[in-house]
Coordinates of C-alpha atoms and ligand atoms in Angstrom, one line a residue:
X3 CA 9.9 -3.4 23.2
X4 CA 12.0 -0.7 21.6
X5 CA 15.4 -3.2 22.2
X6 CA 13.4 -6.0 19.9
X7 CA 12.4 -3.0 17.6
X8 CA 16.1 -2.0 16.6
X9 CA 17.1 -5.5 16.6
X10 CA 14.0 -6.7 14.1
X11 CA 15.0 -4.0 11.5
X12 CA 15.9 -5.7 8.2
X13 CA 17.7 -2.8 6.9
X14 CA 19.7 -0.3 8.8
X15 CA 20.2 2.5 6.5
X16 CA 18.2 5.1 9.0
X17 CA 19.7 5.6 12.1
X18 CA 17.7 5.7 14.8
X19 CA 18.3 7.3 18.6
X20 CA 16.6 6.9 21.4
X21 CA 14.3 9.5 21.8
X22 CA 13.1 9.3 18.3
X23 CA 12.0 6.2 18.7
X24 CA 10.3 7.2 21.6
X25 CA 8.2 9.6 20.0
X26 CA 7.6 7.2 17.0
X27 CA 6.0 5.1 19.5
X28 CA 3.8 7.8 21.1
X29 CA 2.7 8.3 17.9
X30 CA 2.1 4.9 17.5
X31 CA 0.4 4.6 20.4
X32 CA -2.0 7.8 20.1
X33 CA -3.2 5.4 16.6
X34 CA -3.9 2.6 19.1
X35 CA -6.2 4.6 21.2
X36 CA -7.8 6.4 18.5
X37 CA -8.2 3.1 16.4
X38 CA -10.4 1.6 19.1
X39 CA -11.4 3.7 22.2
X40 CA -12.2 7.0 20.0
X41 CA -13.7 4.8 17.5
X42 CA -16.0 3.0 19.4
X43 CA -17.2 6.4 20.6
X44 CA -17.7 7.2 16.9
X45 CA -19.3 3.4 15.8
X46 CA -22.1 3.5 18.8
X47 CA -23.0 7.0 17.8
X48 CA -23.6 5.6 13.8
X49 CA -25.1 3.1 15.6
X50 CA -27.6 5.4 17.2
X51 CA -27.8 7.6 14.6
X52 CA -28.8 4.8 11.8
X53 CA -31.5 3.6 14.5
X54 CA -33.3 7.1 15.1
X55 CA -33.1 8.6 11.8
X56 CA -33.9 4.9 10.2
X57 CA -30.7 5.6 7.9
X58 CA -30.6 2.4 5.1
X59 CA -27.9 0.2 6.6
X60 CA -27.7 -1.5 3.0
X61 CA -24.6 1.1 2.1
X62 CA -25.6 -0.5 -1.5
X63 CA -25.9 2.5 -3.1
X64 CA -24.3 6.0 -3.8
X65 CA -27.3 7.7 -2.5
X66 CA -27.6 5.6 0.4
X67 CA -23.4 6.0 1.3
X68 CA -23.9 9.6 1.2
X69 CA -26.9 9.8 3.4
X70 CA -25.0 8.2 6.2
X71 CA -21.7 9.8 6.2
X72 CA -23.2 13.2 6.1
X73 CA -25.7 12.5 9.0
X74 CA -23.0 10.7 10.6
X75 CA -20.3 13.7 10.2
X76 CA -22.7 16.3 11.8
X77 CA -22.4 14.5 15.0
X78 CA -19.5 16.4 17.3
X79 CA -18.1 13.2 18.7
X80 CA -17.4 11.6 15.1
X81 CA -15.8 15.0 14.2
X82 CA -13.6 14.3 17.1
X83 CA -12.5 10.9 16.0
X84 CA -12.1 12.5 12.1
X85 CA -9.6 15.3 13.6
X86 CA -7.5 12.8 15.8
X87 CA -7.6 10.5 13.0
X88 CA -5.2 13.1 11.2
X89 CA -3.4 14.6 14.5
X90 CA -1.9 10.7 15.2
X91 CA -0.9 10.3 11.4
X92 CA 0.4 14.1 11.1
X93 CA 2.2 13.4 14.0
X94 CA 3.7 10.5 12.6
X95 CA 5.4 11.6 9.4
X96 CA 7.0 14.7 11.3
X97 CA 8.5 12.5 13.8
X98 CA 9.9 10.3 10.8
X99 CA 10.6 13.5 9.0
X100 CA 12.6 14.9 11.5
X101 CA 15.2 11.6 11.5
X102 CA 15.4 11.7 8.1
X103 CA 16.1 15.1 7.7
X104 CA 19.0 14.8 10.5
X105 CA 21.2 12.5 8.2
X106 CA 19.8 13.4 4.6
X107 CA 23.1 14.4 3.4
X108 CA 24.0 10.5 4.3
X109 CA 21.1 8.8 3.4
X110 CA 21.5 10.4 -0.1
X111 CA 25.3 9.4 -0.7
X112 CA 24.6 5.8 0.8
X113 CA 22.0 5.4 -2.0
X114 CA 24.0 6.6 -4.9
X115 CA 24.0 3.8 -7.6
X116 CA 27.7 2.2 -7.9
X117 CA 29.3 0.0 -10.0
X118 CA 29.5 -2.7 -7.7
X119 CA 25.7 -2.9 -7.6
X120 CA 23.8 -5.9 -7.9
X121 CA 20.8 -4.2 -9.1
X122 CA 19.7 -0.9 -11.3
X123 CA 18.4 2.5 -11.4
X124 CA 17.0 4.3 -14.4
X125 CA 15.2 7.1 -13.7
X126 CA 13.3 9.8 -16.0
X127 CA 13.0 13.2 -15.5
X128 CA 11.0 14.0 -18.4
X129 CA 7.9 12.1 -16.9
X130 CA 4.8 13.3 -16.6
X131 CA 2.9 12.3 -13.5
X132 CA -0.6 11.7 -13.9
X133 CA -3.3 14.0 -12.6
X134 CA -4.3 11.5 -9.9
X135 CA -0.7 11.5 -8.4
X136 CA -0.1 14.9 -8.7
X137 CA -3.5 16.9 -7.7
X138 CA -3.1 15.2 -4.2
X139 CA -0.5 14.0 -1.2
X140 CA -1.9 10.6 -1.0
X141 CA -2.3 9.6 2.8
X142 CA -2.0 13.2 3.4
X143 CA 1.6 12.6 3.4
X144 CA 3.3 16.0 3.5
X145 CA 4.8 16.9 -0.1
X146 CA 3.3 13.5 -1.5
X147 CA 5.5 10.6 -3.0
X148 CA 7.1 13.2 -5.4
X149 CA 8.8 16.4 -3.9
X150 CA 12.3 16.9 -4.6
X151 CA 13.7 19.9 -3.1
X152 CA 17.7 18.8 -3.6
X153 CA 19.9 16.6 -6.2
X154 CA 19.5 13.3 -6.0
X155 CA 16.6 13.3 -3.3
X156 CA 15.7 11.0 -1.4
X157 CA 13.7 12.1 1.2
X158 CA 10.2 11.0 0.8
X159 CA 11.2 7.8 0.2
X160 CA 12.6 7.5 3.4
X161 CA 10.2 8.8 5.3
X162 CA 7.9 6.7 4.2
X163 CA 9.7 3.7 4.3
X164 CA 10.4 4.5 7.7
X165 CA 6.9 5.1 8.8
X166 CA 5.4 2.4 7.2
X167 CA 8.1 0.3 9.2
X168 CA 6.7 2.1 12.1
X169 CA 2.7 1.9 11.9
X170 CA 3.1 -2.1 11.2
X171 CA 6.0 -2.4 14.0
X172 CA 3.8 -4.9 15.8
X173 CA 1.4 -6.1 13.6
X174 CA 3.3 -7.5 10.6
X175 CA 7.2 -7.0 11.3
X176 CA 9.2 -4.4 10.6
X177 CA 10.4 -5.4 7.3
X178 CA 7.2 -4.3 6.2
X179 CA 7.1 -6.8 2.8
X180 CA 4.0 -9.0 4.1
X181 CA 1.9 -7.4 1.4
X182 CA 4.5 -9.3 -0.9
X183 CA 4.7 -12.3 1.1
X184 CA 0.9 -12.4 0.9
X185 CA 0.4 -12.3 -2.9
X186 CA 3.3 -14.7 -2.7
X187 CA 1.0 -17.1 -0.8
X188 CA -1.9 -16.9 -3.1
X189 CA 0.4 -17.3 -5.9
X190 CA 1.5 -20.5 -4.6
X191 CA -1.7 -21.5 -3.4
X192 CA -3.5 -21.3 -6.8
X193 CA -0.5 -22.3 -9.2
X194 CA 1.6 -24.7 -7.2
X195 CA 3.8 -25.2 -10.4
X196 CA 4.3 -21.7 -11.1
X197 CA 7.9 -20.4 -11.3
X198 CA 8.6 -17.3 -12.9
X199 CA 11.7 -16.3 -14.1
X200 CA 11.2 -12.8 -15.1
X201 CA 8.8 -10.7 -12.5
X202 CA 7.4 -7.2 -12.6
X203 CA 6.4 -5.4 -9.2
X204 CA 4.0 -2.3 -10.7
X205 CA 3.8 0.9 -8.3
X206 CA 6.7 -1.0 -5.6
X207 CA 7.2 3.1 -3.8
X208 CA 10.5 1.8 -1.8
X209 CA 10.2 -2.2 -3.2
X210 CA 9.2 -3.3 0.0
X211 CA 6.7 -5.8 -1.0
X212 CA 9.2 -6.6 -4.3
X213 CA 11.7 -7.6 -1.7
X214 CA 9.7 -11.0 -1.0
X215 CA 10.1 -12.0 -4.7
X216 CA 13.8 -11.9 -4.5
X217 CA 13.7 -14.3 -1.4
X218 CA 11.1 -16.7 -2.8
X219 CA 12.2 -16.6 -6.2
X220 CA 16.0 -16.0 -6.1
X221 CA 17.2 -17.1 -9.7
X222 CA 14.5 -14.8 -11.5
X223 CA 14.9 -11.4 -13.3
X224 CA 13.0 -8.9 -11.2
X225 CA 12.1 -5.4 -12.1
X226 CA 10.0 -2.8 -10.0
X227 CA 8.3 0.3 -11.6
X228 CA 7.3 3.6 -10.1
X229 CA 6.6 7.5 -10.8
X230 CA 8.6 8.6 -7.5
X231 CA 12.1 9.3 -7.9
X232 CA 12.7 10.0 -3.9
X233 CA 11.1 6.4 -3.4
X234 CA 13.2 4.8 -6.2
X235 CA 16.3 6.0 -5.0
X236 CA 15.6 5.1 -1.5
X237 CA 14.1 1.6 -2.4
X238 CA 17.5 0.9 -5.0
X239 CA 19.8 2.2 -1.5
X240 CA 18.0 -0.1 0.6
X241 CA 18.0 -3.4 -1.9
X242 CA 21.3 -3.0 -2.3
X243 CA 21.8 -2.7 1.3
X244 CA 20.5 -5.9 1.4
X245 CA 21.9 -7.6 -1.4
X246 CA 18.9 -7.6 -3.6
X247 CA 19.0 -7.5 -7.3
X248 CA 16.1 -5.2 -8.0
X249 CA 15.9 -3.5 -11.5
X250 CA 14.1 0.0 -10.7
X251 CA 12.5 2.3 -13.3
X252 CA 10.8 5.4 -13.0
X253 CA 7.6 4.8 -15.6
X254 CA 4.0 5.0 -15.4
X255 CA 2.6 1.7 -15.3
X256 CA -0.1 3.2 -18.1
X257 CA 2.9 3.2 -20.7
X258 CA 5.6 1.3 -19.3
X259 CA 8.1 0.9 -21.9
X260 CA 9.3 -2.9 -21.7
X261 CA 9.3 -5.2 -24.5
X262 CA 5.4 -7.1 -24.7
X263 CA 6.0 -10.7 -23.7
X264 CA 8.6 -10.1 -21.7
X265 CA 7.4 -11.2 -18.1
X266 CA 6.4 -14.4 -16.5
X267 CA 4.6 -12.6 -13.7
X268 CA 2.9 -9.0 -13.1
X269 CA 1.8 -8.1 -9.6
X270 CA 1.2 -4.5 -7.7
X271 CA 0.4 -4.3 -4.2
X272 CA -1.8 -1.7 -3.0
X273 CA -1.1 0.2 -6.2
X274 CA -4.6 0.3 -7.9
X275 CA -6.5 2.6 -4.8
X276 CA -4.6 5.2 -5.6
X277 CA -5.2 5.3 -9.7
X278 CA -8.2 6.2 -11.5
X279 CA -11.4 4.6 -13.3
X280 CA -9.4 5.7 -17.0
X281 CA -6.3 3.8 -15.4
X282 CA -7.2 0.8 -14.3
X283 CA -8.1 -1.2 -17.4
X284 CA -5.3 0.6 -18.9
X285 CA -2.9 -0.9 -16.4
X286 CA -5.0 -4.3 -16.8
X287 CA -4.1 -4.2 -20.6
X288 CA 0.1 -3.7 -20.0
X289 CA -0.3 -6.3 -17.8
X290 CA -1.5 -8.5 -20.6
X291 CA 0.6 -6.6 -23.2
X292 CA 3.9 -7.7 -21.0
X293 CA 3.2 -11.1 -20.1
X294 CA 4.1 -13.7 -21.9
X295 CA 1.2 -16.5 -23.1
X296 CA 0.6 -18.6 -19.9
X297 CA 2.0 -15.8 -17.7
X298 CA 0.4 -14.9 -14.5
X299 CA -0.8 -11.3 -13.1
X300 CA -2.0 -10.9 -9.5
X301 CA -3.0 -7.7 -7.4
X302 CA -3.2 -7.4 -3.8
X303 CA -5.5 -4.3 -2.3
X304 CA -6.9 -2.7 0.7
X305 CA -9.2 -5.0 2.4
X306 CA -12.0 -2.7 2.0
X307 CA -15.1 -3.7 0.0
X308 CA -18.4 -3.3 -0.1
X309 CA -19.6 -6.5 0.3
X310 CA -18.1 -6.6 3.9
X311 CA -18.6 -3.6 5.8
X312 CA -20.9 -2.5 8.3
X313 CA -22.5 0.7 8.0
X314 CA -19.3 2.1 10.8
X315 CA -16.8 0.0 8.6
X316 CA -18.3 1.8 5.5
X317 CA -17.3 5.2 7.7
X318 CA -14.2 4.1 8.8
X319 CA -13.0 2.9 5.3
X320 CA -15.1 6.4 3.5
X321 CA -12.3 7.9 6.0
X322 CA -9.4 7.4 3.5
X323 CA -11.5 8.4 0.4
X324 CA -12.5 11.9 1.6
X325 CA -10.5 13.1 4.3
X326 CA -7.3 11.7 3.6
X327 CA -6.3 12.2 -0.2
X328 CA -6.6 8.7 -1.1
X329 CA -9.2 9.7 -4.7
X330 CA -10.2 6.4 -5.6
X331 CA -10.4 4.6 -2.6
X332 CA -14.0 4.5 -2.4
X333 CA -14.8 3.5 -5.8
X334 CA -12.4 0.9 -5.7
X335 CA -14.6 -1.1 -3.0
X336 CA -17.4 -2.0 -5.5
X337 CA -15.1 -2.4 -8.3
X338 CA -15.7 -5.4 -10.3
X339 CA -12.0 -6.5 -11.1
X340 CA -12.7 -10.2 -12.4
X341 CA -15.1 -8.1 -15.5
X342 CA -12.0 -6.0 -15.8
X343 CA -9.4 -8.5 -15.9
X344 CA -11.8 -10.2 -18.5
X345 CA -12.2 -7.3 -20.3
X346 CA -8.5 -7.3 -21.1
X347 CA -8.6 -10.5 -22.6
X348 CA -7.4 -12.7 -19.1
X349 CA -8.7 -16.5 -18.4
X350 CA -9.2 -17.9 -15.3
X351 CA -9.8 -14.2 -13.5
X352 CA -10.4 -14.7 -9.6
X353 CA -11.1 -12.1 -6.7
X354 CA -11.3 -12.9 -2.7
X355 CA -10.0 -12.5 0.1
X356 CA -6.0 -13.7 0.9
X357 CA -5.1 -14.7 4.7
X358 CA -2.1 -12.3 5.5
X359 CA 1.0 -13.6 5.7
X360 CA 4.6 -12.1 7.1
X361 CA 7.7 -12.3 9.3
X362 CA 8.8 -14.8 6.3
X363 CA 5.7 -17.6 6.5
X364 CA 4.4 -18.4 3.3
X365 CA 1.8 -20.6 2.9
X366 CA 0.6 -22.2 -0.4
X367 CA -2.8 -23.6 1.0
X368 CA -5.3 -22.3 -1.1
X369 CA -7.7 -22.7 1.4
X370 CA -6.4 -18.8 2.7
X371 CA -8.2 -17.7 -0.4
X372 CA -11.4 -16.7 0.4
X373 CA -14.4 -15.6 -1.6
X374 CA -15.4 -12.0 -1.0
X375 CA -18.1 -12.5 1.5
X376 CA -16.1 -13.8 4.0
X377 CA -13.8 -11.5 4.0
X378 CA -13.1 -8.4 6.8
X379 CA -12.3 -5.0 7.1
X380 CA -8.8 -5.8 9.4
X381 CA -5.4 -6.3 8.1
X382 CA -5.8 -10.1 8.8
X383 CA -6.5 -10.3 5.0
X384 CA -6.1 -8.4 1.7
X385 CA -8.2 -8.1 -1.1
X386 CA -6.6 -10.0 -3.9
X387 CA -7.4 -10.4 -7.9
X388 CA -5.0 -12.9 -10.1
X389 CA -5.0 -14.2 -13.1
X390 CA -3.7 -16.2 -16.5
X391 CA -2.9 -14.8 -19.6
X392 CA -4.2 -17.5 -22.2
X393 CA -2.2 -19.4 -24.8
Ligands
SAM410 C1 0.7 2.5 -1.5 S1 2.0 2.8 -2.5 C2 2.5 1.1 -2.9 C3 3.4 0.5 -1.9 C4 4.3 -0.7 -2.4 N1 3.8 -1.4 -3.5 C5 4.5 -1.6 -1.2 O1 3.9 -2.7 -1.2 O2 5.3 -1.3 -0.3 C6 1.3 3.1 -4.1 C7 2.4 3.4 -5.1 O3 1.9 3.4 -6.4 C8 2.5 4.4 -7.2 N2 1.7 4.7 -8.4 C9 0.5 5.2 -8.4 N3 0.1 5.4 -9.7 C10 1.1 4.9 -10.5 C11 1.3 4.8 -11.8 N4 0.4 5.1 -12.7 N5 2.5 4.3 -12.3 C12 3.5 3.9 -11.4 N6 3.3 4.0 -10.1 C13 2.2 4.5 -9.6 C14 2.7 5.5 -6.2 O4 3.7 6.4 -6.7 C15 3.1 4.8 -4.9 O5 4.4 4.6 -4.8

């Protein structure tokens, strides 16, 4: 397994040894067992719980989320499962830090922008970083997406590239774009005709997911926006790696400074969980401000609503929202995004559930859309919204 890991790395810009892979995979592996043996210890005692207390399994309400979760977080053995659940991911971004950190002074001069680049960086070091962003590490991720502690930094971004490659080694490849290739799929499921020339990726961290647009749509213009230097830096290193044309900028999608009209397509990938209730619509309304009449936007999220969880699910997902710096996770399950896309003047708004797709599959059946209901709480499908802007 670790000989097919190195070989199915798309990009090779971290070097890897032996034993740090090793300890990746323990790390990997402590997630396994606390993903299913700890949590089924934690699921049958909600089970329990909900039964003797008669706890409202509706989890339709504020009141009745809060009820459970603080019954359920009194119980020893679900306090267990909430510690591990941050000893395995702790554990995970030092063993990625600790590579990084061994060839930083590389990494850095390898993603220096040069004139023979096929691609762009323009970064801003005036911005101001909202108060969502900076009042937490999101995912607990030690320093957040931000910290700089040297010129040209570009730590964070590689660590995180490096541990989302990691967490997803065996799930959805190592390339680590099939939240791209998934919006891709719905894309092509729902507008068949559709090909953009100019594309936007909003909050792309290292451009993993952008990546995908540059293989499916390889004569279009396509830019990627984010507040993280580190991760711009990183992400411009690695597309040109790669040979990828990717225009990076370091703006807040609230105010992003392009021309209106300019785009064909708009998309974000897990972008939206980590904003705020102010920021959504105004993100909604640059999307419409940027695209052009006819022009498409599409958003793919967490698989984590409401509509689908079980009272455990509901615990499991509540996870993220108060014990692991992720502020608007929980809201975002009941959000209505089809009123919101309406809202900012969008026709033909949709929401459901998109079959995942990756290792390079597309799939333009629309029949992988699926309306909300039937959708789960597993990475077999992401939450998506898309939509047209009219004229
Ligand atoms: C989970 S990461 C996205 C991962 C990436 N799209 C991918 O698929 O690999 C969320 C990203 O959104 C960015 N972000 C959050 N709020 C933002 C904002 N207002 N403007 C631009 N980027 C933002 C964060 O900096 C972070 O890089």
């Amino acid at each position: 397994m670790l000989a097919d890991a190195r070989k199915d790395r798309a990009w090779q810009m971290i070097d890897l040894q032996h034993d740090e892979r090793s300890r990746q995979l323990f790390a990997l592996a402590l997630n396994r067992y606390v993903q299913t043996t700890l949590a089924e210890g934690s699921r049958l005692t909600c089970e329990r719980v909900v039964d003797t207390d008669f706890i409202d399994t509706e989890i339709n309400t504020d009141a009745s989320r809060s009820q459970l979760r603080r019954r359920i977080e009194a119980e020893p053995l679900h306090q267990y499962w909430l510690a591990m659940m941050q000893i395995w991911q702790d554990l995970l971004w030092r063993y990625c830090g600790e590579v990084v950190e061994r060839q930083l002074d590389d990494l850095v001069e390898t993603c220096r922008p040069g004139p023979a680049d096929r691609g762009s960086l323009r970064l801003d070091p005036a911005l101001q970083l909202p108060t969502y962003q900076s009042a937490v590490d999101n995912h607990s991720f030690p320093g957040g997406y931000h910290t700089e502690t040297r010129p040209n930094d570009v730590r964070q971004g590689a660590v995180y590239a490096l541990s989302a490659e990691v967490y997803l080694l065996e799930q959805t490849g190592a390339r680590h774009d099939y939240r791209g290739q998934t919006l891709i799929g719905h894309i092509l499921g729902r507008f068949p005709d559709f090909t953009p020339q100019r594309i936007l990726d909003l909050g792309c961290l290292c451009g993993a997911s952008t990546a995908a647009y540059c293989e499916q749509f390889p004569d279009a213009e396509i830019h990627a926006i984010d507040t993280s230097a580190p991760a711009l830096r990183f992400g411009h290193g690695m597309a040109e790696e790669r040979g990828l044309a990717i225009h990076f900028s370091q703006q807040n999608a609230e105010v992003p400074d392009f021309d209106a009209g300019y785009f064909d397509l708009i998309v974000s990938h897990a972008l939206f969980h980590e904003t705020s209730y102010a920021a959504f619509p105004k993100v909604l309304g640059e999307c419409f401000r940027l695209l052009r009449p006819g022009g498409i936007t599409a958003h793919v999220e967490v698989p984590a609503r409401i509509e689908v969880m079980s009272p455990w699910e509901y615990l499991r997902s509540s996870y993220e929202g108060f014990h692991n710096q992720e502020p608007f996770w929980n809201a975002l399950t009941s959000y209505d995004w089809v009123a919101a896309a309406d809202a900012a003047g969008f026709a033909q708004a949709a929401q459901g559930f998109q079959r995942t797709l990756a290792d390079g599959r597309r799939d333009a059946d629309p029949a992988t859309f699926l309306p909300v209901g039937q959708g789960k709480l597993d990475l077999s499908n992401w939450f998506v919204m898309s939509a047209v802007k009219p004229g």
